[in-house]
Amino acid sequence: MGCFAVTLGTGRERSLLNRLLASPAEKLTRGLAKGPQLNAQLEGWLSQVQSTKRPARAIIAPHAGYTYCGSCAAHAYKQVDPNITRKIFILGPSHHVPLSRCALSSVDIYRTPLYDLRIDQKIYGELWKTGMFERMSLQTDEDEHSIEMHLPYTAKAMESHKDEFTIVPVLVGALSESKEQEFGKLFSKYLADPSNLFVVSSDFCHWGQRFRYSYYDESQGEIYRSIEHLDKMGMSIIEQLDPVSFSNYLKKYHNTICGRHPIGVLLNAINELQKNGMSMSFSFLNYAQSSQCRNWQDSSVSYAAGALMVH
């Protein structure tokens, strides 16, 4: 029933995305095998959104099941300009394997229900030469949804130029602040190129007993309001493009933002370019929650979509 596959250099294929229903935060699209149905869903969400921050040089978008976050993610993907974008770096957090660095895929092609996405082996070669990366196993590649869930939206956003772009998937480990700086510096030269787009994969607060996180500021009212206030505090810091403040926010509140390390890498890359006089701004365009928590038995995952523009 898998609707995604990865193709190895030898031509062997393995299905990716063959778990039909995962946890409530990552349902449905994993089992959505029919291209026309998926295509219609993506078109529907994108048609309801304005392209106010186009062309985006980077976007932050969620990676849960599309039933939960598809409409939110559209706000980010609508800012992508397929006319100028030729390489798409997809930075996703590692959920399943301990990783202290970043890892590259071992395959050549990611299959999606829309069309195949080619991995840029030239850029992979450049990254590999730095000695800063490891290879993810095929099993890790198949198990990890943080990159996978961005593939259909990437394909949809780029469909008018589908034979003219490549992707650069990067699995980001639990990086220290100094490693986030190092990787930010490395990726900054790619972020400086107007023909490149960075997709940073992250959900926001995972709240509830099953996530072992139950921060609650009663002054905000209902629990879901407290969660929103906490998330928007972090989003505001990201908009300030300040990696140190973002690290301090995470240390203080321990907000369960699963893509905090890819976000940290992006903020450090931006910082590097700002030092060289490049002017940029980041704006969040949408915020959503999978459900509204009102008591301690409830749980929810938050989603945010935003775009980086270079001026």
Short mmCIF file of C-alpha atoms in Angstrom, two decimals, residues 19 26 30 93-98 140 142-145:
data_model
loop_
_atom_site.label_atom_id
_atom_site.label_comp_id
_atom_site.label_asym_id
_atom_site.label_seq_id
_atom_site.Cartn_x
_atom_site.Cartn_y
_atom_site.Cartn_z
CA ARG A 19 2.24 2.49 7.43
CA GLU A 26 0.73 11.78 11.46
CA ARG A 30 1.06 8.20 4.74
CA PRO A 93 14.66 16.38 12.23
CA SER A 94 15.53 12.79 13.10
CA HIS A 95 12.67 11.22 15.08
CA HIS A 96 13.81 7.60 15.22
CA VAL A 97 17.60 7.31 15.29
CA PRO A 98 20.09 9.03 17.57
CA THR A 140 16.06 5.12 8.59
CA GLU A 142 11.89 4.67 5.15
CA ASP A 143 10.98 5.21 8.79
CA GLU A 144 11.50 8.97 8.93
CA HIS A 145 8.48 11.10 8.07
#
